[in-house]
mmCIF file of C-alpha atoms in Angstrom:
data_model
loop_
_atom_site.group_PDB
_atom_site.id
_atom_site.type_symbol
_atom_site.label_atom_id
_atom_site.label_comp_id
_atom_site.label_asym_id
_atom_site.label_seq_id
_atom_site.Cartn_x
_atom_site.Cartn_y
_atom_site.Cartn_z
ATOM 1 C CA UNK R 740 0.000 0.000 0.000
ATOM 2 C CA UNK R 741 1.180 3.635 -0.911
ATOM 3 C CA UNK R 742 -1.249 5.323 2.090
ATOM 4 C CA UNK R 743 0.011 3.266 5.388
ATOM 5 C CA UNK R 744 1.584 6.064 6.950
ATOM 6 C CA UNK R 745 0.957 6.185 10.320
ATOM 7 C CA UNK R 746 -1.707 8.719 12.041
ATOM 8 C CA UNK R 747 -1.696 11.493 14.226
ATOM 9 C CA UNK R 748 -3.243 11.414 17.439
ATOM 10 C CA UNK R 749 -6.659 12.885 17.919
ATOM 11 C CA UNK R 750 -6.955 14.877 21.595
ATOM 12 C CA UNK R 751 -9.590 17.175 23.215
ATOM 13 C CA UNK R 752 -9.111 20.584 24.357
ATOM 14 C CA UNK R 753 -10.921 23.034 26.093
ATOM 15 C CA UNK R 754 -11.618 26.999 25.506
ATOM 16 C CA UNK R 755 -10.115 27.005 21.934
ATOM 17 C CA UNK R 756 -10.244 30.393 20.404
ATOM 18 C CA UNK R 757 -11.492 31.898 17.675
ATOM 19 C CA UNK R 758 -9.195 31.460 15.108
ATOM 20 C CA UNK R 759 -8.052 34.526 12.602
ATOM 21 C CA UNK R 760 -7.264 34.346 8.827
ATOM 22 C CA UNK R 761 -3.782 33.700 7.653
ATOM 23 C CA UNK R 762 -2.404 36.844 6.507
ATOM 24 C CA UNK R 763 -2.375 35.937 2.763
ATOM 25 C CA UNK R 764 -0.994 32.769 0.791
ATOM 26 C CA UNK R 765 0.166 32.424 -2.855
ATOM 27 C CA UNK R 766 -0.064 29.497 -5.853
ATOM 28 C CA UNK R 767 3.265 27.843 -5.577
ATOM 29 C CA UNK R 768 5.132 25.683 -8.317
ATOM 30 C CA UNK R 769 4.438 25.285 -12.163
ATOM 31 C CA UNK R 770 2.603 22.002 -11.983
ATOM 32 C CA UNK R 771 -1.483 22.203 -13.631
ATOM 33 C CA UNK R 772 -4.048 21.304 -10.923
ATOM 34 C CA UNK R 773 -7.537 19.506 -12.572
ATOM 35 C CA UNK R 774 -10.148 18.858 -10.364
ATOM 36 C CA UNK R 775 -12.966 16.109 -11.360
ATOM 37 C CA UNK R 776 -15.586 16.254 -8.708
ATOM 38 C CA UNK R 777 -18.534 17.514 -10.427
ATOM 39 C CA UNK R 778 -20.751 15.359 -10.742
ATOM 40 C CA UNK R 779 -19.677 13.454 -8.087
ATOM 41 C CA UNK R 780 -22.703 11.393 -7.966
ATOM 42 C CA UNK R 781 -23.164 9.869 -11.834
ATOM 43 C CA UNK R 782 -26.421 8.971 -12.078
ATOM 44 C CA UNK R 783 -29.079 8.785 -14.833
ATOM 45 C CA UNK R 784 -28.708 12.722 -15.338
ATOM 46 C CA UNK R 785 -25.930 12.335 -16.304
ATOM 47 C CA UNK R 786 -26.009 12.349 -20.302
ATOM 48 C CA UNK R 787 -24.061 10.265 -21.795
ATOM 49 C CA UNK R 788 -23.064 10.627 -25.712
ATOM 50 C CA UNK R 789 -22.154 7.024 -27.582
ATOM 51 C CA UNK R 790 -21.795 5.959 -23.712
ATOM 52 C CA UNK R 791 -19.234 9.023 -23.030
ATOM 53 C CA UNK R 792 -19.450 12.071 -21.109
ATOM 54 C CA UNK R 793 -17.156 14.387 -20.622
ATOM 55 C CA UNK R 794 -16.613 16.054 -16.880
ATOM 56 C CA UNK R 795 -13.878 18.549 -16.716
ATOM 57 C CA UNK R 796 -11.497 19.689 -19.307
ATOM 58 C CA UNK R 797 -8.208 22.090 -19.594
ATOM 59 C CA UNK R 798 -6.345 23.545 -22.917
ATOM 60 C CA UNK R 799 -2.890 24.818 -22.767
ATOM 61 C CA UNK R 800 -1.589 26.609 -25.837
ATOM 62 C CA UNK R 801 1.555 28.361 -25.016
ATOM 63 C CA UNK R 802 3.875 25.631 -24.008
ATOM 64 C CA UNK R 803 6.267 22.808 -24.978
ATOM 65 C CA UNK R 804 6.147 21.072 -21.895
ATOM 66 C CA UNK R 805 3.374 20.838 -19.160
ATOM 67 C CA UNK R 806 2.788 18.743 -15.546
ATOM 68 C CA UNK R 807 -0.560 18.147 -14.275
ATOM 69 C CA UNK R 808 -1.820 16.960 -11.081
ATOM 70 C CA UNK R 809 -5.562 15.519 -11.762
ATOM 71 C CA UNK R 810 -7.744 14.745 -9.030
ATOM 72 C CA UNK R 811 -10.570 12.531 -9.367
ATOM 73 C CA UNK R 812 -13.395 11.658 -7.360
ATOM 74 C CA UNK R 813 -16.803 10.411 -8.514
ATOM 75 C CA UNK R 814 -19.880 7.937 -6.803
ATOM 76 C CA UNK R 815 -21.102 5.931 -9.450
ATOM 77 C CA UNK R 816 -25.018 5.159 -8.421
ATOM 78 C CA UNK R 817 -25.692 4.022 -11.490
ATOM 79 C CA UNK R 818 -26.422 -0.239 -11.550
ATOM 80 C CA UNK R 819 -23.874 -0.723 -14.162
ATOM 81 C CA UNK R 820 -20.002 -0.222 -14.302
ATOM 82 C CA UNK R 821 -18.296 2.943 -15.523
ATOM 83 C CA UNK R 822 -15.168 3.168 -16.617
ATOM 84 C CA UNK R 823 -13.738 6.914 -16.011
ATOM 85 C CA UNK R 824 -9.922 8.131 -17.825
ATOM 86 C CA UNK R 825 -8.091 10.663 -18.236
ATOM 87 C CA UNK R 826 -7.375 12.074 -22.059
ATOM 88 C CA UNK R 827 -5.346 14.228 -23.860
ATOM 89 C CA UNK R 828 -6.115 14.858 -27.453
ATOM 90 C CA UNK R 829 -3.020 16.359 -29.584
ATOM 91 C CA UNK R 830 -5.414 19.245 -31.333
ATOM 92 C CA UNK R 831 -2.059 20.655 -32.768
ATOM 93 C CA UNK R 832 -1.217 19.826 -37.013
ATOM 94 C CA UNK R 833 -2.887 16.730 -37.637
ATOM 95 C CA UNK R 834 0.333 14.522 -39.070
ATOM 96 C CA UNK R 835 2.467 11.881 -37.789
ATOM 97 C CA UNK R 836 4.899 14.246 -37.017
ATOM 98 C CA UNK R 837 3.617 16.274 -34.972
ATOM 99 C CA UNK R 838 3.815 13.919 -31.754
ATOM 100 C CA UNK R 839 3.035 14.893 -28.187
ATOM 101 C CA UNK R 840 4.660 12.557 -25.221
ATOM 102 C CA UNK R 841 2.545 11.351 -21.805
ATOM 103 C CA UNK R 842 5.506 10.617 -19.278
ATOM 104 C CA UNK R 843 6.276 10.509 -15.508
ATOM 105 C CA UNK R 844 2.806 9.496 -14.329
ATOM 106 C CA UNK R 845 2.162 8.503 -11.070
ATOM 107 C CA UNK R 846 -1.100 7.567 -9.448
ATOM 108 C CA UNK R 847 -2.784 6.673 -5.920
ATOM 109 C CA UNK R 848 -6.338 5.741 -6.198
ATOM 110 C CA UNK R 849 -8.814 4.088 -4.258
ATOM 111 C CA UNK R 850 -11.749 1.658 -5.845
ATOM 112 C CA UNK R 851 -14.997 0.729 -4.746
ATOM 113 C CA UNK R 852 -15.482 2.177 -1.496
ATOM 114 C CA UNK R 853 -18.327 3.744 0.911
ATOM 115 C CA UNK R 854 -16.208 4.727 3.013
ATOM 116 C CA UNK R 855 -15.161 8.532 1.606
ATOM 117 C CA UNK R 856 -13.471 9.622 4.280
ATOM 118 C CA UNK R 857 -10.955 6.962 4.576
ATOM 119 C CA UNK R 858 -10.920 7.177 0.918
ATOM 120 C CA UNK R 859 -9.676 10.647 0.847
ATOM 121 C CA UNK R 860 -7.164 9.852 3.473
ATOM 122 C CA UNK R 861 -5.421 7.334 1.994
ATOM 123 C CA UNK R 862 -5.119 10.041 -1.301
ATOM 124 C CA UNK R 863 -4.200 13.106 0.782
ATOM 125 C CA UNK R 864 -1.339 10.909 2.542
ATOM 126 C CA UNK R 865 0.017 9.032 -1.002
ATOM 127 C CA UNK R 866 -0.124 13.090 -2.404
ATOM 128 C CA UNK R 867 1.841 14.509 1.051
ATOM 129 C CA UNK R 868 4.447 11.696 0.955
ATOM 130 C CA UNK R 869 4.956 10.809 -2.156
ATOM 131 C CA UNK R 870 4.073 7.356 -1.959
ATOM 132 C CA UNK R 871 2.731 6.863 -5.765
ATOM 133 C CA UNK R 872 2.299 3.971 -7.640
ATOM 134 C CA UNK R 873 4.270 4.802 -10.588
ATOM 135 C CA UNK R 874 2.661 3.522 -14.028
ATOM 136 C CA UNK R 875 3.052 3.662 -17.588
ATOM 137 C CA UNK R 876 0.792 5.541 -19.654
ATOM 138 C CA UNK R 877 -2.083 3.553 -21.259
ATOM 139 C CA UNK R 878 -0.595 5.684 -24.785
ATOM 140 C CA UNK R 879 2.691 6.791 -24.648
ATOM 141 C CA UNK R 880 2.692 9.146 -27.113
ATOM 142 C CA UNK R 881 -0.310 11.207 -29.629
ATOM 143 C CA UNK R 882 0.045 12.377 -32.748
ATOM 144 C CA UNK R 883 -1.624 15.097 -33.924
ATOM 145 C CA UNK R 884 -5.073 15.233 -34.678
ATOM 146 C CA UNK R 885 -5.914 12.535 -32.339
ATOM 147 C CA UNK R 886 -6.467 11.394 -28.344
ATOM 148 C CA UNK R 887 -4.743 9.496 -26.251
ATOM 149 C CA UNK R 888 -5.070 7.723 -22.648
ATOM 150 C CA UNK R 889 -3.158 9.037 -19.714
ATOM 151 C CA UNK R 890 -5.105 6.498 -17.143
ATOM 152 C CA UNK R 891 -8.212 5.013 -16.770
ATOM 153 C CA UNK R 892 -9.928 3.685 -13.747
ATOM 154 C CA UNK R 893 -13.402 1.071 -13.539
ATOM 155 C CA UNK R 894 -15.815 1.819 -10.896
ATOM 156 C CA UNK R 895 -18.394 -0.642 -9.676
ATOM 157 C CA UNK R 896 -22.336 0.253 -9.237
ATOM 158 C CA UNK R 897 -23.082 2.164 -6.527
ATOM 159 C CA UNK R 898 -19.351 2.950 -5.140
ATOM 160 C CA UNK R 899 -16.948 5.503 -4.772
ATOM 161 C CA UNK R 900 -13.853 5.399 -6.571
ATOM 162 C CA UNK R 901 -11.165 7.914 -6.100
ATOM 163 C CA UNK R 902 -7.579 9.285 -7.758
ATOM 164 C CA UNK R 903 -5.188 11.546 -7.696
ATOM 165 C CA UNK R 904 -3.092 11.327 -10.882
ATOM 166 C CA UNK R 905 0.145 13.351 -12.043
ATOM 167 C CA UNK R 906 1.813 13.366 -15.236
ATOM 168 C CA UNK R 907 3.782 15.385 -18.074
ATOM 169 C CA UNK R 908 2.330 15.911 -21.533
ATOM 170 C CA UNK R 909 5.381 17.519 -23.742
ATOM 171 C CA UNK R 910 6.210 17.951 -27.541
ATOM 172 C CA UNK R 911 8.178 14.514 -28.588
ATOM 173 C CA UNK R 912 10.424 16.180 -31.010
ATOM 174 C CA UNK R 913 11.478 20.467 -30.026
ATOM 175 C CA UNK R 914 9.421 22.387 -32.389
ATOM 176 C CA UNK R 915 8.884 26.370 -33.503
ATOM 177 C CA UNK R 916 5.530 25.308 -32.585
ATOM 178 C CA UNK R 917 3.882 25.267 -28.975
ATOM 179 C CA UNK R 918 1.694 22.264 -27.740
ATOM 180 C CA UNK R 919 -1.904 22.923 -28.382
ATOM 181 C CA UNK R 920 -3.910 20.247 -26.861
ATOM 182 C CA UNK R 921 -6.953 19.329 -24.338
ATOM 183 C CA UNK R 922 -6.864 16.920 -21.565
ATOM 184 C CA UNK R 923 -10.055 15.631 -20.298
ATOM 185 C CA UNK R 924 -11.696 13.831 -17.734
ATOM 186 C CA UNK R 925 -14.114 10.993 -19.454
ATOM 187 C CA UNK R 926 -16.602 8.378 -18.176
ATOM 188 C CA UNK R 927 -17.621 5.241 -20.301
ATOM 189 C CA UNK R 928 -20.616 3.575 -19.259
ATOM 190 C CA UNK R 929 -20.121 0.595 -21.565
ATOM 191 C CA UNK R 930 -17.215 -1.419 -23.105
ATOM 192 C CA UNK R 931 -17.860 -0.510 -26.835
ATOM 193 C CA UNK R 932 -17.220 2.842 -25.709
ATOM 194 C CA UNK R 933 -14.019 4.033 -27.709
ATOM 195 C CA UNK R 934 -12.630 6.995 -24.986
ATOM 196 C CA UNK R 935 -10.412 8.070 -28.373
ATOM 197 C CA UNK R 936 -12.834 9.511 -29.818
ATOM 198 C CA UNK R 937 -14.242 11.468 -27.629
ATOM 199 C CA UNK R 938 -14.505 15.120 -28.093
ATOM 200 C CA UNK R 939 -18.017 16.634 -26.488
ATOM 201 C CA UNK R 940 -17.719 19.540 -23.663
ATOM 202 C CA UNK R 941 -18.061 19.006 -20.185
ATOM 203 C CA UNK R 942 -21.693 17.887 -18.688
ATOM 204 C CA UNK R 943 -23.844 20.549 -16.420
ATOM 205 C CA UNK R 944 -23.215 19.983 -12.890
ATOM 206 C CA UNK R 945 -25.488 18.772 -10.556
ATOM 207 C CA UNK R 946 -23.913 20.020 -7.436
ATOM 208 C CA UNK R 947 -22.011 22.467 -6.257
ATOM 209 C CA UNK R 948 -19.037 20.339 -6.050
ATOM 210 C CA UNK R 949 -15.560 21.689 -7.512
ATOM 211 C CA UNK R 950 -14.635 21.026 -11.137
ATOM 212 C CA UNK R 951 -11.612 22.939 -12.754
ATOM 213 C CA UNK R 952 -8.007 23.603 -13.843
ATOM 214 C CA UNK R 953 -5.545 26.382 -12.550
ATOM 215 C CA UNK R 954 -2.305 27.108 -13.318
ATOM 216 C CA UNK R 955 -0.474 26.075 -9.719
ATOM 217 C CA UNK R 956 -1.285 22.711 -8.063
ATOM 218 C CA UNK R 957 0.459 23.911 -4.214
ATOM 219 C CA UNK R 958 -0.435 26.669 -2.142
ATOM 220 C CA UNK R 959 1.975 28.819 0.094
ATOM 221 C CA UNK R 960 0.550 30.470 2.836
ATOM 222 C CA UNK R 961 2.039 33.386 4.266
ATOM 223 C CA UNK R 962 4.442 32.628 7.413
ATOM 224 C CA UNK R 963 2.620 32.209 11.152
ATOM 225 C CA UNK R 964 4.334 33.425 13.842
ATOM 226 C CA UNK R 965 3.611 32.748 17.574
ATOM 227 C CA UNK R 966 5.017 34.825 20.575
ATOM 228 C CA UNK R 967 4.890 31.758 23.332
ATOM 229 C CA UNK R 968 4.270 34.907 25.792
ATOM 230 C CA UNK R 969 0.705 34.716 24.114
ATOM 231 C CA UNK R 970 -0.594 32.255 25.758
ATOM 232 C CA UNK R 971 -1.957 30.695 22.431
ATOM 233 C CA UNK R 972 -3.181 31.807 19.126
ATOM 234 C CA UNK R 973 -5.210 30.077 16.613
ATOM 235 C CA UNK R 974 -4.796 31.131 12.167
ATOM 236 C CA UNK R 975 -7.519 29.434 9.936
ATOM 237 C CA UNK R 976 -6.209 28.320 6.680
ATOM 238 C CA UNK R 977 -7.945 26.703 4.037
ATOM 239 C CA UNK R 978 -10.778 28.385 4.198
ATOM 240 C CA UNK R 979 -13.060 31.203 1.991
ATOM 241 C CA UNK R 980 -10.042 33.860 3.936
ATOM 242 C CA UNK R 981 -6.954 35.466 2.349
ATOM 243 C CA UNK R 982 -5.963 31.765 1.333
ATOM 244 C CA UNK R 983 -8.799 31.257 -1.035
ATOM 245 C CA UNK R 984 -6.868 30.903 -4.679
ATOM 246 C CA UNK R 985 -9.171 28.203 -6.336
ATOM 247 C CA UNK R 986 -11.904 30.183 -7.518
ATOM 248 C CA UNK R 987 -14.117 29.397 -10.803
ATOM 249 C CA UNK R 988 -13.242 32.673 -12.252
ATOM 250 C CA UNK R 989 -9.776 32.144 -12.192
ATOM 251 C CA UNK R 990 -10.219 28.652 -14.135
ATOM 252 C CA UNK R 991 -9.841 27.626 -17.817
ATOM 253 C CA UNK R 992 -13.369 27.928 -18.669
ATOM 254 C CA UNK R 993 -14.534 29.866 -15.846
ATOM 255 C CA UNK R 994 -18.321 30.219 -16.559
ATOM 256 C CA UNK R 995 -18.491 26.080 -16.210
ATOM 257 C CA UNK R 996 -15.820 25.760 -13.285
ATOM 258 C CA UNK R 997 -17.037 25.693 -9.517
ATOM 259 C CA UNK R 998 -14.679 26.673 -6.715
ATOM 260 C CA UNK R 999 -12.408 24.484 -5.170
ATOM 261 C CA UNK R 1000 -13.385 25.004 -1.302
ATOM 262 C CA UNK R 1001 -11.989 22.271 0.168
ATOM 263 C CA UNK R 1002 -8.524 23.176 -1.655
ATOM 264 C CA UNK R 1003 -8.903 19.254 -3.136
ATOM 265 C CA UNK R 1004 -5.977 17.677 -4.600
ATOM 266 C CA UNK R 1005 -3.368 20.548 -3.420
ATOM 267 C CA UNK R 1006 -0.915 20.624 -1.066
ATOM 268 C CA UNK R 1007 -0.440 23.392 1.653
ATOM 269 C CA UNK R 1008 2.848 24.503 2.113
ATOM 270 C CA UNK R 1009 3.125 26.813 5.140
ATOM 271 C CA UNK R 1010 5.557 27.854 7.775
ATOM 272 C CA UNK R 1011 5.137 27.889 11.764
ATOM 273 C CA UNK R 1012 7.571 30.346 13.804
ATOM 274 C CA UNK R 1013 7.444 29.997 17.187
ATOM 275 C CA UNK R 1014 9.400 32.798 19.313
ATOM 276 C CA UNK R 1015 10.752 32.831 22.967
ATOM 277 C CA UNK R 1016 11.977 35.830 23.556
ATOM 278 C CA UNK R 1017 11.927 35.015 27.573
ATOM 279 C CA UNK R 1018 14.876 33.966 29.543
ATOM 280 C CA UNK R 1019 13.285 30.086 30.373
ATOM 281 C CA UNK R 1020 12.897 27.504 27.783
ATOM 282 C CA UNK R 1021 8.926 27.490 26.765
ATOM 283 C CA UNK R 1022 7.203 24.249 26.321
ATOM 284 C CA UNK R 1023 4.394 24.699 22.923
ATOM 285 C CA UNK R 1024 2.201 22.377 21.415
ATOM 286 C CA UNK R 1025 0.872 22.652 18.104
ATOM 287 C CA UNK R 1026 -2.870 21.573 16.540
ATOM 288 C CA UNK R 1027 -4.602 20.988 13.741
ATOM 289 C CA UNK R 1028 -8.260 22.550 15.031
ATOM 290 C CA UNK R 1029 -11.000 21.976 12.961
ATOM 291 C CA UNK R 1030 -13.519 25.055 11.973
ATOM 292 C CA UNK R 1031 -15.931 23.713 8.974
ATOM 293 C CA UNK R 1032 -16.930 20.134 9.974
ATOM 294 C CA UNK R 1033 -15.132 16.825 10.000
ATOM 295 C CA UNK R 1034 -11.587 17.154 8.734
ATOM 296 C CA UNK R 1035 -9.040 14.424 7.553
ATOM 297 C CA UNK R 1036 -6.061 14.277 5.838
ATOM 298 C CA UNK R 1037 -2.368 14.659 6.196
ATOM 299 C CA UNK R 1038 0.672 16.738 7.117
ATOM 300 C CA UNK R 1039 4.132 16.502 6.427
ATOM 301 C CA UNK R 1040 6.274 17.944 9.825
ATOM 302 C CA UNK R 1041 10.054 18.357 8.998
ATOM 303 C CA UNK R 1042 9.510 15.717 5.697
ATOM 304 C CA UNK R 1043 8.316 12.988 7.468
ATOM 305 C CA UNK R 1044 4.516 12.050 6.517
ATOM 306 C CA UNK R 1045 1.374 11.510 9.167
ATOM 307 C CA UNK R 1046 -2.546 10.960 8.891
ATOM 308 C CA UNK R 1047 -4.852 13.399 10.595
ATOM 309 C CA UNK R 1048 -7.388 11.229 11.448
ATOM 310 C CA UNK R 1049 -11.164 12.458 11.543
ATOM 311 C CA UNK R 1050 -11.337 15.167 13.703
ATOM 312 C CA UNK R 1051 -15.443 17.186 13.902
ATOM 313 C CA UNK R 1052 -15.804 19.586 16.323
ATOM 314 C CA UNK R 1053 -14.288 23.035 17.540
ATOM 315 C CA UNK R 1054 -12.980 21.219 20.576
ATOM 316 C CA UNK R 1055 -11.569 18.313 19.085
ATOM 317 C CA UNK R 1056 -7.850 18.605 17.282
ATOM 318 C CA UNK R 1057 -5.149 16.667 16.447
ATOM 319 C CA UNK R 1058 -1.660 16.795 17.836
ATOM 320 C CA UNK R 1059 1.073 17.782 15.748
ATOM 321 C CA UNK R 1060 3.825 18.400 17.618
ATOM 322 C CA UNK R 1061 5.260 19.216 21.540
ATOM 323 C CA UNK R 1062 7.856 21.024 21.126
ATOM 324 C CA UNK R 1063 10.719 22.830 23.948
ATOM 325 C CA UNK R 1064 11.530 26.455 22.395
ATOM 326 C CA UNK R 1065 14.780 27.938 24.038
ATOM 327 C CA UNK R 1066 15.310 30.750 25.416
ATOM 328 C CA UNK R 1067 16.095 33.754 23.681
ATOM 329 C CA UNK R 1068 15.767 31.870 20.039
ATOM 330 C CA UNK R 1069 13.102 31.166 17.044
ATOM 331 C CA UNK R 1070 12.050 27.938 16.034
ATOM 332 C CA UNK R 1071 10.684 27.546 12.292
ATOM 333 C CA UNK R 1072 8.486 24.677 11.287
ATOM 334 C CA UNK R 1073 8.083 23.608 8.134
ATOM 335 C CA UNK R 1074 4.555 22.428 7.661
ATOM 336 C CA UNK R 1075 2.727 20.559 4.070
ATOM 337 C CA UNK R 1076 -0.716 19.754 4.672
ATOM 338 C CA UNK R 1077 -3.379 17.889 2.329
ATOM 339 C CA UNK R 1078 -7.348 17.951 3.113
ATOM 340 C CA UNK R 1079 -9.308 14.263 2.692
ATOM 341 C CA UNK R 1080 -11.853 13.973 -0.498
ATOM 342 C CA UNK R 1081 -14.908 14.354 1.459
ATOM 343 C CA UNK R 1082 -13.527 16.164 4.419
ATOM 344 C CA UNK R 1083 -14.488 19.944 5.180
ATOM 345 C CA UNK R 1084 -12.146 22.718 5.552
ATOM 346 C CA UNK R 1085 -11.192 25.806 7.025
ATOM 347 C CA UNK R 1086 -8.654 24.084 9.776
ATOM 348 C CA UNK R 1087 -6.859 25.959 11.925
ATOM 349 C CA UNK R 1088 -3.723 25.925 13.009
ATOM 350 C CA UNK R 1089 -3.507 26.238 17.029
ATOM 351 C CA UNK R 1090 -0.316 26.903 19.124
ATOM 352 C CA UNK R 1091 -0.354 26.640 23.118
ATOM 353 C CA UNK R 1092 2.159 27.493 25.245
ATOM 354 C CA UNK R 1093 2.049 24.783 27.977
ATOM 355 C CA UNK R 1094 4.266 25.978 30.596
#
């Protein structure tokens, strides 16, 4: 398994504050983020042309050389299997020479569950650590004028299936040129079903779910700091704040995107600074508090790769760290955090001087 990371532990405290927003935060990193969770429940509204529909898609003209990180997540309540991929048609000059290459993909994804929350634990922990399964390509390379198959996935009646998939579309051969092509998230609901040829825009939504592409994958917040004198102090991230980057208008195709609340599929990259500017060494502890409902996930603390295990209400939390701060010094903590599929966000991020 690529998700066995161990988990955090979940406490109780008492009188947690209010949190504050992080100051501000920033897309980080050159790497594509598509997000296919809308709809997440495929069911007979769904329309389905030749037995293929078409959920999200993403064009990039002005390149030679792209990474994506696709995130999939879809219920199939329908009483038949679906089969759901991910495509990239080379829309460039339709001739053998004109080749486009699918390399360096790596996937974690988990099949035919009820269980989402688990689910999106397992993903958000493969994503933090790095734990893929790496895998070919189903088609190496494209040439122009027609699609190929980056992955594809089955999902069983009335399941959840799940995926979070990377990989690097580039020109085969260096051209004057750029890569002009469309990657796509597809469902096939039966065999005959050739995925391509498929070509139709995305469906209508049935949810309010998120469903787009932006140009960063990672998010850097803007560095906490925490004066141990405070007592404690408690910064929501992840939330509808100063950290909210994934908005529909700021997608490819922005009148059919929704916004990415949760933050699905990206990876949090923020630092912790705790200062002791007193002459005795201060004991702190640091939490992971959540504000919108049930959170899960994972964190990375000084690159080494926990669970946060399901954690509900305002005076539950989980543990990250007890740490001693000298005297008279600053201790920075690098932190990398990933939210479940299914899980809610804003968390915050709670220090506590113990001592």
């Amino acid at each position: 398994m690529s998700c066995t990371q161990p988990d955090k532990q979940k406490v109780e405290l008492s009188a947690v504050p209010v949190p504050s927003d992080i100051s501000g935060a920033r897309g980080s990193g050159r790497r594509r983020l598509f997000i296919s969770d809308n709809p997440e429940s495929i069911n007979d509204s769904v329309p389905f042309v030749n037995h293929m529909a078409t959920v999200w898609h993403d064009t990039v003209k002005d390149s030679n050389s792209v990474s994506y990180r696709v995130f999939l997540w879809h219920y199939n309540r329908l009483d038949i299997p679906v089969r759901a991929a991910v495509t990239v048609s080379n829309d460039g000059v339709a001739d053998s020479t004109n080749m486009i290459q699918i390399s360096k993909v790596s996937v974690q994804e988990v099949l035919h569950t009820e269980n989402f929350l688990a689910a999106g634990l397992c993903m958000a922990k493969a994503l933090i650590g790095g734990t893929w399964n790496i895998r070919p390509p189903v088609d190496k390379s494209v040439q122009g004028g027609d699609i190929g198959i980056v992955y594809e996935m089955q999902m069983n009646p009335n399941t959840l299936s799940g995926a979070v998939v990377e990989f690097t579309v580039k020109q085969k051969k260096k051209r004057k040129r750029a890569l002009q092509f469309m990657v796509r998230s597809v469902l096939a609901n039966h065999d005959c079903a050739e995925l391509r040829t498929h070509r139709e825009p995305p469906v209508t939504p049935n949810s309010p779910h998120p469903r787009g592409s932006w140009d960063f994958a990672d998010i850097r917040g803007n560095s906490i700091s925490f004066d141990v004198r405070q007592g404690e102090q408690s910064v929501s991230i992840m939330g509808k704040g100063n950290d909210f980057l994934y908005k529909a208008a700021l997608s490819y195709d922005p009148e059919h995107a929704f916004d990415n609340k949760g933050q699905y599929g990206s990876k949090y990259k923020v630092s912790v600074r705790l200062i002791n500017r007193t002459y005795k060494a201060k004991q702190v502890a640091v939490y992971l508090n959540p504000r919108g409902g049930a959170f899960a996930g994972a964190v990375k603390i000084k690159g080494v790769t926990y669970g946060v295990p399901i954690v509900k209400a305002p005076n539950e939390a989980c543990e990250l760290m007890n740490v001693t701060v000298r005297a008279h010094s600053v201790l920075n903590i690098p932190l990398e955090i990933a939210i479940a599929g299914a899980a809610s966000s804003p968390i915050a991020i709670l220090c506590r001087t113990l001592n």
